[in-house]
Amino acid sequence: REIERLGPGRFITIDMRSQHRQTVSWAKPLYTGQYSIQTEAEWIDQLDTALQQSMQRQLLSDKPVSFFLSGGVDSSLLIGLTKRLYPGRQLDAYSVQTGAAFVPKGFADDYAHAVSFAQQIQCRLHTVNAQPDLIHDLDRIIYALEELQADPACFFVSDIAARAREAGQDVLIGGTGADDLFSGYRRHQALHYYNVLDNIPAGLRKAGGALLKMLPAGKVRRLQKLLRLSL
């Protein structure tokens, strides 16, 4: 009851003598509008170098290092870079198989992508079936996160971590949030569809949105969001 969430874009300063607390809003600096003159090829080369240096640092460990593998771009890229840096090293990765049970809720099952990638790169893939005991594990998950989340991914991560520890692999590298640096997986696709939707009268888009609201949210969740943002 006495714990509150700090608002987005805010931080707290506390005077340890007076115990005075002040909440401050972070002010985003004005963008100057000056763009880099580097070419796309140069940016790609610079990013590749930075990622390789990062992986070399992160792979320094007294324990065996393994990976989360979702089948997405970020985790696949990290494993691919490691294979390039250390081609003779046996790599272990852990992936969750959500199956058809989570598809009606709007969650894509990327397990097939993880399997395909692991086979191509000759990475040893350990599969964890997604069968979280929500009631049994809820208190433990809340204790670890210190907040509620409307996302079952935290249960999957916990199951993968437990499986890896049982196998004696205490260090896992994942790409969580990496895609967000580039606006996420689907936002680029959305920008393309926005241009298409702009050619459709707003009245028809509103009518389509109203019809979609009558369908189960899990099946058309992204389409509903796309139409809502296009109005």
JSON list of C-alpha atoms in Angstrom, two decimals:
[
{"chain": "A", "resi": 1, "resn": "ARG", "atom": "CA", "xyz": [0.00, 0.00, 0.00]},
{"chain": "A", "resi": 2, "resn": "GLU", "atom": "CA", "xyz": [2.91, 2.33, 0.64]},
{"chain": "A", "resi": 3, "resn": "ILE", "atom": "CA", "xyz": [4.64, 1.55, -2.66]},
{"chain": "A", "resi": 4, "resn": "GLU", "atom": "CA", "xyz": [3.97, 3.68, -5.72]},
{"chain": "A", "resi": 5, "resn": "ARG", "atom": "CA", "xyz": [5.28, 3.38, -9.23]},
{"chain": "A", "resi": 6, "resn": "LEU", "atom": "CA", "xyz": [7.51, 6.16, -10.51]},
{"chain": "A", "resi": 7, "resn": "GLY", "atom": "CA", "xyz": [5.89, 7.79, -13.51]},
{"chain": "A", "resi": 8, "resn": "PRO", "atom": "CA", "xyz": [7.44, 7.56, -16.99]},
{"chain": "A", "resi": 9, "resn": "GLY", "atom": "CA", "xyz": [10.10, 10.16, -17.69]},
{"chain": "A", "resi": 10, "resn": "ARG", "atom": "CA", "xyz": [10.54, 10.97, -13.99]},
{"chain": "A", "resi": 11, "resn": "PHE", "atom": "CA", "xyz": [13.20, 10.43, -11.36]},
{"chain": "A", "resi": 12, "resn": "ILE", "atom": "CA", "xyz": [13.41, 11.09, -7.62]},
{"chain": "A", "resi": 13, "resn": "THR", "atom": "CA", "xyz": [16.07, 13.02, -5.75]},
{"chain": "A", "resi": 14, "resn": "ILE", "atom": "CA", "xyz": [16.36, 12.52, -1.99]},
{"chain": "A", "resi": 15, "resn": "ASP", "atom": "CA", "xyz": [18.34, 14.61, 0.48]},
{"chain": "A", "resi": 16, "resn": "MET", "atom": "CA", "xyz": [19.73, 12.04, 2.92]},
{"chain": "A", "resi": 17, "resn": "ARG", "atom": "CA", "xyz": [20.04, 14.59, 5.73]},
{"chain": "A", "resi": 18, "resn": "SER", "atom": "CA", "xyz": [16.63, 16.22, 5.58]},
{"chain": "A", "resi": 19, "resn": "GLN", "atom": "CA", "xyz": [14.88, 13.26, 3.93]},
{"chain": "A", "resi": 20, "resn": "HIS", "atom": "CA", "xyz": [13.35, 15.77, 1.54]},
{"chain": "A", "resi": 21, "resn": "ARG", "atom": "CA", "xyz": [12.14, 14.05, -1.58]},
{"chain": "A", "resi": 22, "resn": "GLN", "atom": "CA", "xyz": [11.56, 15.70, -4.92]},
{"chain": "A", "resi": 23, "resn": "THR", "atom": "CA", "xyz": [10.17, 14.17, -8.09]},
{"chain": "A", "resi": 24, "resn": "VAL", "atom": "CA", "xyz": [11.72, 15.60, -11.22]},
{"chain": "A", "resi": 25, "resn": "SER", "atom": "CA", "xyz": [10.56, 15.22, -14.81]},
{"chain": "A", "resi": 26, "resn": "TRP", "atom": "CA", "xyz": [13.22, 14.29, -17.31]},
{"chain": "A", "resi": 27, "resn": "ALA", "atom": "CA", "xyz": [13.42, 16.89, -20.07]},
{"chain": "A", "resi": 28, "resn": "LYS", "atom": "CA", "xyz": [14.29, 15.52, -23.47]},
{"chain": "A", "resi": 29, "resn": "PRO", "atom": "CA", "xyz": [16.90, 17.72, -25.13]},
{"chain": "A", "resi": 30, "resn": "LEU", "atom": "CA", "xyz": [15.76, 19.45, -28.29]},
{"chain": "A", "resi": 31, "resn": "TYR", "atom": "CA", "xyz": [16.85, 17.64, -31.41]},
{"chain": "A", "resi": 32, "resn": "THR", "atom": "CA", "xyz": [19.17, 19.75, -33.51]},
{"chain": "A", "resi": 33, "resn": "GLY", "atom": "CA", "xyz": [18.17, 18.21, -36.81]},
{"chain": "A", "resi": 34, "resn": "GLN", "atom": "CA", "xyz": [21.75, 17.38, -37.72]},
{"chain": "A", "resi": 35, "resn": "TYR", "atom": "CA", "xyz": [21.97, 14.03, -39.43]},
{"chain": "A", "resi": 36, "resn": "SER", "atom": "CA", "xyz": [24.98, 11.81, -39.90]},
{"chain": "A", "resi": 37, "resn": "ILE", "atom": "CA", "xyz": [26.47, 11.74, -43.37]},
{"chain": "A", "resi": 38, "resn": "GLN", "atom": "CA", "xyz": [27.37, 8.05, -43.03]},
{"chain": "A", "resi": 39, "resn": "THR", "atom": "CA", "xyz": [25.94, 5.74, -45.63]},
{"chain": "A", "resi": 40, "resn": "GLU", "atom": "CA", "xyz": [23.68, 2.82, -44.76]},
{"chain": "A", "resi": 41, "resn": "ALA", "atom": "CA", "xyz": [26.56, 0.40, -45.43]},
{"chain": "A", "resi": 42, "resn": "GLU", "atom": "CA", "xyz": [28.79, 2.34, -43.03]},
{"chain": "A", "resi": 43, "resn": "TRP", "atom": "CA", "xyz": [26.09, 2.28, -40.33]},
{"chain": "A", "resi": 44, "resn": "ILE", "atom": "CA", "xyz": [25.67, -1.47, -40.76]},
{"chain": "A", "resi": 45, "resn": "ASP", "atom": "CA", "xyz": [29.43, -2.01, -40.49]},
{"chain": "A", "resi": 46, "resn": "GLN", "atom": "CA", "xyz": [29.61, 0.18, -37.37]},
{"chain": "A", "resi": 47, "resn": "LEU", "atom": "CA", "xyz": [26.70, -1.64, -35.75]},
{"chain": "A", "resi": 48, "resn": "ASP", "atom": "CA", "xyz": [28.23, -5.02, -36.57]},
{"chain": "A", "resi": 49, "resn": "THR", "atom": "CA", "xyz": [31.52, -4.00, -34.94]},
{"chain": "A", "resi": 50, "resn": "ALA", "atom": "CA", "xyz": [29.73, -2.70, -31.82]},
{"chain": "A", "resi": 51, "resn": "LEU", "atom": "CA", "xyz": [27.70, -5.90, -31.48]},
{"chain": "A", "resi": 52, "resn": "GLN", "atom": "CA", "xyz": [30.78, -8.10, -31.81]},
{"chain": "A", "resi": 53, "resn": "GLN", "atom": "CA", "xyz": [32.62, -6.10, -29.15]},
{"chain": "A", "resi": 54, "resn": "SER", "atom": "CA", "xyz": [29.60, -6.32, -26.87]},
{"chain": "A", "resi": 55, "resn": "MET", "atom": "CA", "xyz": [29.36, -10.09, -27.28]},
{"chain": "A", "resi": 56, "resn": "GLN", "atom": "CA", "xyz": [33.07, -10.52, -26.55]},
{"chain": "A", "resi": 57, "resn": "ARG", "atom": "CA", "xyz": [32.58, -8.66, -23.26]},
{"chain": "A", "resi": 58, "resn": "GLN", "atom": "CA", "xyz": [29.40, -10.50, -22.28]},
{"chain": "A", "resi": 59, "resn": "LEU", "atom": "CA", "xyz": [30.89, -13.95, -22.95]},
{"chain": "A", "resi": 60, "resn": "LEU", "atom": "CA", "xyz": [33.53, -13.47, -20.26]},
{"chain": "A", "resi": 61, "resn": "SER", "atom": "CA", "xyz": [32.27, -15.71, -17.47]},
{"chain": "A", "resi": 62, "resn": "ASP", "atom": "CA", "xyz": [33.46, -18.18, -14.86]},
{"chain": "A", "resi": 63, "resn": "LYS", "atom": "CA", "xyz": [30.37, -20.27, -15.64]},
{"chain": "A", "resi": 64, "resn": "PRO", "atom": "CA", "xyz": [29.16, -21.88, -18.87]},
{"chain": "A", "resi": 65, "resn": "VAL", "atom": "CA", "xyz": [27.20, -19.39, -20.99]},
{"chain": "A", "resi": 66, "resn": "SER", "atom": "CA", "xyz": [24.05, -20.34, -22.85]},
{"chain": "A", "resi": 67, "resn": "PHE", "atom": "CA", "xyz": [21.32, -18.38, -24.58]},
{"chain": "A", "resi": 68, "resn": "PHE", "atom": "CA", "xyz": [17.65, -17.60, -24.67]},
{"chain": "A", "resi": 69, "resn": "LEU", "atom": "CA", "xyz": [16.41, -18.25, -28.21]},
{"chain": "A", "resi": 70, "resn": "SER", "atom": "CA", "xyz": [12.96, -16.99, -29.14]},
{"chain": "A", "resi": 71, "resn": "GLY", "atom": "CA", "xyz": [13.36, -17.33, -32.89]},
{"chain": "A", "resi": 72, "resn": "GLY", "atom": "CA", "xyz": [13.27, -13.55, -33.25]},
{"chain": "A", "resi": 73, "resn": "VAL", "atom": "CA", "xyz": [15.89, -11.31, -34.77]},
{"chain": "A", "resi": 74, "resn": "ASP", "atom": "CA", "xyz": [17.57, -10.19, -31.55]},
{"chain": "A", "resi": 75, "resn": "SER", "atom": "CA", "xyz": [18.31, -13.48, -29.81]},
{"chain": "A", "resi": 76, "resn": "SER", "atom": "CA", "xyz": [19.17, -15.18, -33.11]},
{"chain": "A", "resi": 77, "resn": "LEU", "atom": "CA", "xyz": [21.61, -12.40, -33.95]},
{"chain": "A", "resi": 78, "resn": "LEU", "atom": "CA", "xyz": [23.45, -12.73, -30.63]},
{"chain": "A", "resi": 79, "resn": "ILE", "atom": "CA", "xyz": [23.91, -16.46, -31.07]},
{"chain": "A", "resi": 80, "resn": "GLY", "atom": "CA", "xyz": [24.97, -15.95, -34.68]},
{"chain": "A", "resi": 81, "resn": "LEU", "atom": "CA", "xyz": [27.61, -13.43, -33.64]},
{"chain": "A", "resi": 82, "resn": "THR", "atom": "CA", "xyz": [28.92, -15.81, -30.99]},
{"chain": "A", "resi": 83, "resn": "LYS", "atom": "CA", "xyz": [29.19, -18.58, -33.55]},
{"chain": "A", "resi": 84, "resn": "ARG", "atom": "CA", "xyz": [31.14, -16.23, -35.82]},
{"chain": "A", "resi": 85, "resn": "LEU", "atom": "CA", "xyz": [33.49, -15.20, -33.00]},
{"chain": "A", "resi": 86, "resn": "TYR", "atom": "CA", "xyz": [34.00, -18.74, -31.67]},
{"chain": "A", "resi": 87, "resn": "PRO", "atom": "CA", "xyz": [33.16, -21.17, -34.51]},
{"chain": "A", "resi": 88, "resn": "GLY", "atom": "CA", "xyz": [34.44, -24.21, -32.61]},
{"chain": "A", "resi": 89, "resn": "ARG", "atom": "CA", "xyz": [32.42, -23.60, -29.43]},
{"chain": "A", "resi": 90, "resn": "GLN", "atom": "CA", "xyz": [29.39, -25.76, -28.69]},
{"chain": "A", "resi": 91, "resn": "LEU", "atom": "CA", "xyz": [26.47, -23.39, -28.10]},
{"chain": "A", "resi": 92, "resn": "ASP", "atom": "CA", "xyz": [23.41, -24.23, -26.01]},
{"chain": "A", "resi": 93, "resn": "ALA", "atom": "CA", "xyz": [20.15, -22.34, -26.34]},
{"chain": "A", "resi": 94, "resn": "TYR", "atom": "CA", "xyz": [16.79, -22.58, -24.59]},
{"chain": "A", "resi": 95, "resn": "SER", "atom": "CA", "xyz": [13.48, -21.92, -26.27]},
{"chain": "A", "resi": 96, "resn": "VAL", "atom": "CA", "xyz": [9.92, -22.04, -25.03]},
{"chain": "A", "resi": 97, "resn": "GLN", "atom": "CA", "xyz": [7.25, -23.81, -27.05]},
{"chain": "A", "resi": 98, "resn": "THR", "atom": "CA", "xyz": [3.96, -22.06, -26.39]},
{"chain": "A", "resi": 99, "resn": "GLY", "atom": "CA", "xyz": [1.94, -24.18, -28.81]},
{"chain": "A", "resi": 100, "resn": "ALA", "atom": "CA", "xyz": [-1.59, -23.57, -30.02]},
{"chain": "A", "resi": 101, "resn": "ALA", "atom": "CA", "xyz": [-2.98, -22.83, -26.54]},
{"chain": "A", "resi": 102, "resn": "PHE", "atom": "CA", "xyz": [-1.65, -19.27, -26.57]},
{"chain": "A", "resi": 103, "resn": "VAL", "atom": "CA", "xyz": [-2.51, -18.42, -30.20]},
{"chain": "A", "resi": 104, "resn": "PRO", "atom": "CA", "xyz": [-6.15, -17.42, -29.44]},
{"chain": "A", "resi": 105, "resn": "LYS", "atom": "CA", "xyz": [-4.74, -14.91, -26.95]},
{"chain": "A", "resi": 106, "resn": "GLY", "atom": "CA", "xyz": [-2.79, -13.17, -29.71]},
{"chain": "A", "resi": 107, "resn": "PHE", "atom": "CA", "xyz": [0.65, -14.64, -29.00]},
{"chain": "A", "resi": 108, "resn": "ALA", "atom": "CA", "xyz": [2.63, -15.86, -31.98]},
{"chain": "A", "resi": 109, "resn": "ASP", "atom": "CA", "xyz": [4.38, -19.21, -31.61]},
{"chain": "A", "resi": 110, "resn": "ASP", "atom": "CA", "xyz": [7.89, -18.57, -32.94]},
{"chain": "A", "resi": 111, "resn": "TYR", "atom": "CA", "xyz": [9.21, -21.96, -31.88]},
{"chain": "A", "resi": 112, "resn": "ALA", "atom": "CA", "xyz": [9.48, -23.18, -35.49]},
{"chain": "A", "resi": 113, "resn": "HIS", "atom": "CA", "xyz": [11.80, -20.24, -36.26]},
{"chain": "A", "resi": 114, "resn": "ALA", "atom": "CA", "xyz": [13.97, -21.12, -33.25]},
{"chain": "A", "resi": 115, "resn": "VAL", "atom": "CA", "xyz": [14.24, -24.76, -34.36]},
{"chain": "A", "resi": 116, "resn": "SER", "atom": "CA", "xyz": [15.12, -23.78, -37.93]},
{"chain": "A", "resi": 117, "resn": "PHE", "atom": "CA", "xyz": [17.79, -21.31, -36.81]},
{"chain": "A", "resi": 118, "resn": "ALA", "atom": "CA", "xyz": [19.33, -23.74, -34.31]},
{"chain": "A", "resi": 119, "resn": "GLN", "atom": "CA", "xyz": [19.61, -26.37, -37.03]},
{"chain": "A", "resi": 120, "resn": "GLN", "atom": "CA", "xyz": [21.23, -23.98, -39.49]},
{"chain": "A", "resi": 121, "resn": "ILE", "atom": "CA", "xyz": [23.82, -22.73, -37.02]},
{"chain": "A", "resi": 122, "resn": "GLN", "atom": "CA", "xyz": [24.34, -26.14, -35.37]},
{"chain": "A", "resi": 123, "resn": "CYS", "atom": "CA", "xyz": [23.31, -24.90, -31.94]},
{"chain": "A", "resi": 124, "resn": "ARG", "atom": "CA", "xyz": [22.05, -27.40, -29.36]},
{"chain": "A", "resi": 125, "resn": "LEU", "atom": "CA", "xyz": [18.44, -26.38, -28.62]},
{"chain": "A", "resi": 126, "resn": "HIS", "atom": "CA", "xyz": [16.70, -27.27, -25.36]},
{"chain": "A", "resi": 127, "resn": "THR", "atom": "CA", "xyz": [12.93, -27.03, -25.55]},
{"chain": "A", "resi": 128, "resn": "VAL", "atom": "CA", "xyz": [10.83, -25.93, -22.59]},
{"chain": "A", "resi": 129, "resn": "ASN", "atom": "CA", "xyz": [7.11, -26.53, -22.91]},
{"chain": "A", "resi": 130, "resn": "ALA", "atom": "CA", "xyz": [4.96, -23.58, -21.84]},
{"chain": "A", "resi": 131, "resn": "GLN", "atom": "CA", "xyz": [2.75, -24.98, -19.13]},
{"chain": "A", "resi": 132, "resn": "PRO", "atom": "CA", "xyz": [2.98, -22.39, -16.35]},
{"chain": "A", "resi": 133, "resn": "ASP", "atom": "CA", "xyz": [1.11, -23.10, -13.15]},
{"chain": "A", "resi": 134, "resn": "LEU", "atom": "CA", "xyz": [-0.21, -19.57, -12.79]},
{"chain": "A", "resi": 135, "resn": "ILE", "atom": "CA", "xyz": [-1.81, -20.03, -9.38]},
{"chain": "A", "resi": 136, "resn": "HIS", "atom": "CA", "xyz": [1.16, -21.87, -7.89]},
{"chain": "A", "resi": 137, "resn": "ASP", "atom": "CA", "xyz": [3.83, -19.58, -9.35]},
{"chain": "A", "resi": 138, "resn": "LEU", "atom": "CA", "xyz": [2.10, -16.20, -9.11]},
{"chain": "A", "resi": 139, "resn": "ASP", "atom": "CA", "xyz": [3.39, -15.20, -5.65]},
{"chain": "A", "resi": 140, "resn": "ARG", "atom": "CA", "xyz": [6.95, -16.18, -6.56]},
{"chain": "A", "resi": 141, "resn": "ILE", "atom": "CA", "xyz": [6.84, -14.26, -9.85]},
{"chain": "A", "resi": 142, "resn": "ILE", "atom": "CA", "xyz": [5.43, -11.11, -8.20]},
{"chain": "A", "resi": 143, "resn": "TYR", "atom": "CA", "xyz": [8.13, -11.32, -5.52]},
{"chain": "A", "resi": 144, "resn": "ALA", "atom": "CA", "xyz": [10.83, -11.50, -8.19]},
{"chain": "A", "resi": 145, "resn": "LEU", "atom": "CA", "xyz": [9.39, -8.73, -10.38]},
{"chain": "A", "resi": 146, "resn": "GLU", "atom": "CA", "xyz": [8.15, -6.49, -7.56]},
{"chain": "A", "resi": 147, "resn": "GLU", "atom": "CA", "xyz": [5.15, -5.56, -9.70]},
{"chain": "A", "resi": 148, "resn": "LEU", "atom": "CA", "xyz": [2.26, -7.08, -11.62]},
{"chain": "A", "resi": 149, "resn": "GLN", "atom": "CA", "xyz": [2.59, -7.66, -15.34]},
{"chain": "A", "resi": 150, "resn": "ALA", "atom": "CA", "xyz": [-0.10, -8.51, -17.85]},
{"chain": "A", "resi": 151, "resn": "ASP", "atom": "CA", "xyz": [2.33, -10.61, -19.86]},
{"chain": "A", "resi": 152, "resn": "PRO", "atom": "CA", "xyz": [2.95, -14.34, -19.42]},
{"chain": "A", "resi": 153, "resn": "ALA", "atom": "CA", "xyz": [6.51, -14.00, -20.74]},
{"chain": "A", "resi": 154, "resn": "CYS", "atom": "CA", "xyz": [7.84, -13.71, -17.18]},
{"chain": "A", "resi": 155, "resn": "PHE", "atom": "CA", "xyz": [6.55, -17.24, -16.46]},
{"chain": "A", "resi": 156, "resn": "PHE", "atom": "CA", "xyz": [8.28, -18.56, -19.59]},
{"chain": "A", "resi": 157, "resn": "VAL", "atom": "CA", "xyz": [11.57, -16.89, -18.66]},
{"chain": "A", "resi": 158, "resn": "SER", "atom": "CA", "xyz": [11.36, -18.36, -15.17]},
{"chain": "A", "resi": 159, "resn": "ASP", "atom": "CA", "xyz": [10.77, -21.87, -16.54]},
{"chain": "A", "resi": 160, "resn": "ILE", "atom": "CA", "xyz": [13.69, -21.54, -18.96]},
{"chain": "A", "resi": 161, "resn": "ALA", "atom": "CA", "xyz": [16.00, -20.25, -16.21]},
{"chain": "A", "resi": 162, "resn": "ALA", "atom": "CA", "xyz": [15.05, -23.16, -13.93]},
{"chain": "A", "resi": 163, "resn": "ARG", "atom": "CA", "xyz": [15.68, -25.67, -16.73]},
{"chain": "A", "resi": 164, "resn": "ALA", "atom": "CA", "xyz": [19.08, -24.14, -17.53]},
{"chain": "A", "resi": 165, "resn": "ARG", "atom": "CA", "xyz": [20.13, -24.17, -13.88]},
{"chain": "A", "resi": 166, "resn": "GLU", "atom": "CA", "xyz": [19.18, -27.84, -13.59]},
{"chain": "A", "resi": 167, "resn": "ALA", "atom": "CA", "xyz": [21.58, -28.46, -16.50]},
{"chain": "A", "resi": 168, "resn": "GLY", "atom": "CA", "xyz": [24.36, -26.58, -14.69]},
{"chain": "A", "resi": 169, "resn": "GLN", "atom": "CA", "xyz": [24.15, -23.51, -16.91]},
{"chain": "A", "resi": 170, "resn": "ASP", "atom": "CA", "xyz": [23.79, -20.50, -14.64]},
{"chain": "A", "resi": 171, "resn": "VAL", "atom": "CA", "xyz": [24.42, -17.74, -17.19]},
{"chain": "A", "resi": 172, "resn": "LEU", "atom": "CA", "xyz": [21.90, -16.98, -19.94]},
{"chain": "A", "resi": 173, "resn": "ILE", "atom": "CA", "xyz": [22.25, -14.26, -22.55]},
{"chain": "A", "resi": 174, "resn": "GLY", "atom": "CA", "xyz": [19.10, -12.83, -24.11]},
{"chain": "A", "resi": 175, "resn": "GLY", "atom": "CA", "xyz": [18.19, -10.07, -26.52]},
{"chain": "A", "resi": 176, "resn": "THR", "atom": "CA", "xyz": [15.30, -8.59, -24.56]},
{"chain": "A", "resi": 177, "resn": "GLY", "atom": "CA", "xyz": [14.51, -5.08, -25.74]},
{"chain": "A", "resi": 178, "resn": "ALA", "atom": "CA", "xyz": [17.08, -5.06, -28.53]},
{"chain": "A", "resi": 179, "resn": "ASP", "atom": "CA", "xyz": [14.47, -4.78, -31.25]},
{"chain": "A", "resi": 180, "resn": "ASP", "atom": "CA", "xyz": [12.99, -1.73, -29.54]},
{"chain": "A", "resi": 181, "resn": "LEU", "atom": "CA", "xyz": [16.08, 0.28, -30.51]},
{"chain": "A", "resi": 182, "resn": "PHE", "atom": "CA", "xyz": [14.84, -0.07, -34.08]},
{"chain": "A", "resi": 183, "resn": "SER", "atom": "CA", "xyz": [11.15, 0.59, -33.29]},
{"chain": "A", "resi": 184, "resn": "GLY", "atom": "CA", "xyz": [10.20, -3.04, -32.71]},
{"chain": "A", "resi": 185, "resn": "TYR", "atom": "CA", "xyz": [9.39, -5.90, -35.02]},
{"chain": "A", "resi": 186, "resn": "ARG", "atom": "CA", "xyz": [6.03, -4.87, -36.45]},
{"chain": "A", "resi": 187, "resn": "ARG", "atom": "CA", "xyz": [6.11, -1.08, -36.48]},
{"chain": "A", "resi": 188, "resn": "HIS", "atom": "CA", "xyz": [7.90, -1.02, -39.82]},
{"chain": "A", "resi": 189, "resn": "GLN", "atom": "CA", "xyz": [5.16, -3.21, -41.27]},
{"chain": "A", "resi": 190, "resn": "ALA", "atom": "CA", "xyz": [2.56, -0.93, -39.69]},
{"chain": "A", "resi": 191, "resn": "LEU", "atom": "CA", "xyz": [4.06, 2.13, -41.41]},
{"chain": "A", "resi": 192, "resn": "HIS", "atom": "CA", "xyz": [3.59, 0.38, -44.74]},
{"chain": "A", "resi": 193, "resn": "TYR", "atom": "CA", "xyz": [-0.04, -0.45, -43.99]},
{"chain": "A", "resi": 194, "resn": "TYR", "atom": "CA", "xyz": [-0.73, 3.09, -42.80]},
{"chain": "A", "resi": 195, "resn": "ASN", "atom": "CA", "xyz": [-0.01, 4.27, -46.34]},
{"chain": "A", "resi": 196, "resn": "VAL", "atom": "CA", "xyz": [-2.48, 1.72, -47.67]},
{"chain": "A", "resi": 197, "resn": "LEU", "atom": "CA", "xyz": [-5.15, 2.66, -45.11]},
{"chain": "A", "resi": 198, "resn": "ASP", "atom": "CA", "xyz": [-4.79, 6.34, -45.96]},
{"chain": "A", "resi": 199, "resn": "ASN", "atom": "CA", "xyz": [-6.45, 5.55, -49.30]},
{"chain": "A", "resi": 200, "resn": "ILE", "atom": "CA", "xyz": [-9.53, 4.21, -47.52]},
{"chain": "A", "resi": 201, "resn": "PRO", "atom": "CA", "xyz": [-12.13, 6.79, -46.39]},
{"chain": "A", "resi": 202, "resn": "ALA", "atom": "CA", "xyz": [-12.12, 7.38, -42.64]},
{"chain": "A", "resi": 203, "resn": "GLY", "atom": "CA", "xyz": [-15.80, 6.38, -42.43]},
{"chain": "A", "resi": 204, "resn": "LEU", "atom": "CA", "xyz": [-15.06, 2.93, -43.80]},
{"chain": "A", "resi": 205, "resn": "ARG", "atom": "CA", "xyz": [-12.13, 2.54, -41.42]},
{"chain": "A", "resi": 206, "resn": "LYS", "atom": "CA", "xyz": [-14.35, 3.42, -38.46]},
{"chain": "A", "resi": 207, "resn": "ALA", "atom": "CA", "xyz": [-16.97, 0.94, -39.63]},
{"chain": "A", "resi": 208, "resn": "GLY", "atom": "CA", "xyz": [-14.30, -1.74, -40.00]},
{"chain": "A", "resi": 209, "resn": "GLY", "atom": "CA", "xyz": [-13.01, -0.98, -36.52]},
{"chain": "A", "resi": 210, "resn": "ALA", "atom": "CA", "xyz": [-16.53, -1.32, -35.09]},
{"chain": "A", "resi": 211, "resn": "LEU", "atom": "CA", "xyz": [-16.93, -4.72, -36.75]},
{"chain": "A", "resi": 212, "resn": "LEU", "atom": "CA", "xyz": [-13.56, -5.91, -35.45]},
{"chain": "A", "resi": 213, "resn": "LYS", "atom": "CA", "xyz": [-14.59, -5.03, -31.89]},
{"chain": "A", "resi": 214, "resn": "MET", "atom": "CA", "xyz": [-17.24, -7.73, -32.14]},
{"chain": "A", "resi": 215, "resn": "LEU", "atom": "CA", "xyz": [-14.62, -10.43, -32.74]},
{"chain": "A", "resi": 216, "resn": "PRO", "atom": "CA", "xyz": [-12.46, -12.09, -30.05]},
{"chain": "A", "resi": 217, "resn": "ALA", "atom": "CA", "xyz": [-9.59, -9.72, -29.30]},
{"chain": "A", "resi": 218, "resn": "GLY", "atom": "CA", "xyz": [-6.92, -12.41, -29.48]},
{"chain": "A", "resi": 219, "resn": "LYS", "atom": "CA", "xyz": [-7.61, -13.19, -33.13]},
{"chain": "A", "resi": 220, "resn": "VAL", "atom": "CA", "xyz": [-7.60, -9.63, -34.46]},
{"chain": "A", "resi": 221, "resn": "ARG", "atom": "CA", "xyz": [-5.74, -7.72, -31.73]},
{"chain": "A", "resi": 222, "resn": "ARG", "atom": "CA", "xyz": [-3.07, -6.27, -34.00]},
{"chain": "A", "resi": 223, "resn": "LEU", "atom": "CA", "xyz": [-5.53, -5.41, -36.74]},
{"chain": "A", "resi": 224, "resn": "GLN", "atom": "CA", "xyz": [-7.72, -3.60, -34.20]},
{"chain": "A", "resi": 225, "resn": "LYS", "atom": "CA", "xyz": [-4.73, -1.60, -33.01]},
{"chain": "A", "resi": 226, "resn": "LEU", "atom": "CA", "xyz": [-3.68, -0.77, -36.56]},
{"chain": "A", "resi": 227, "resn": "LEU", "atom": "CA", "xyz": [-7.11, 0.57, -37.45]},
{"chain": "A", "resi": 228, "resn": "ARG", "atom": "CA", "xyz": [-7.40, 2.51, -34.19]},
{"chain": "A", "resi": 229, "resn": "LEU", "atom": "CA", "xyz": [-4.07, 4.25, -34.75]},
{"chain": "A", "resi": 230, "resn": "SER", "atom": "CA", "xyz": [-4.91, 5.06, -38.37]},
{"chain": "A", "resi": 231, "resn": "LEU", "atom": "CA", "xyz": [-8.00, 7.12, -37.46]}
]
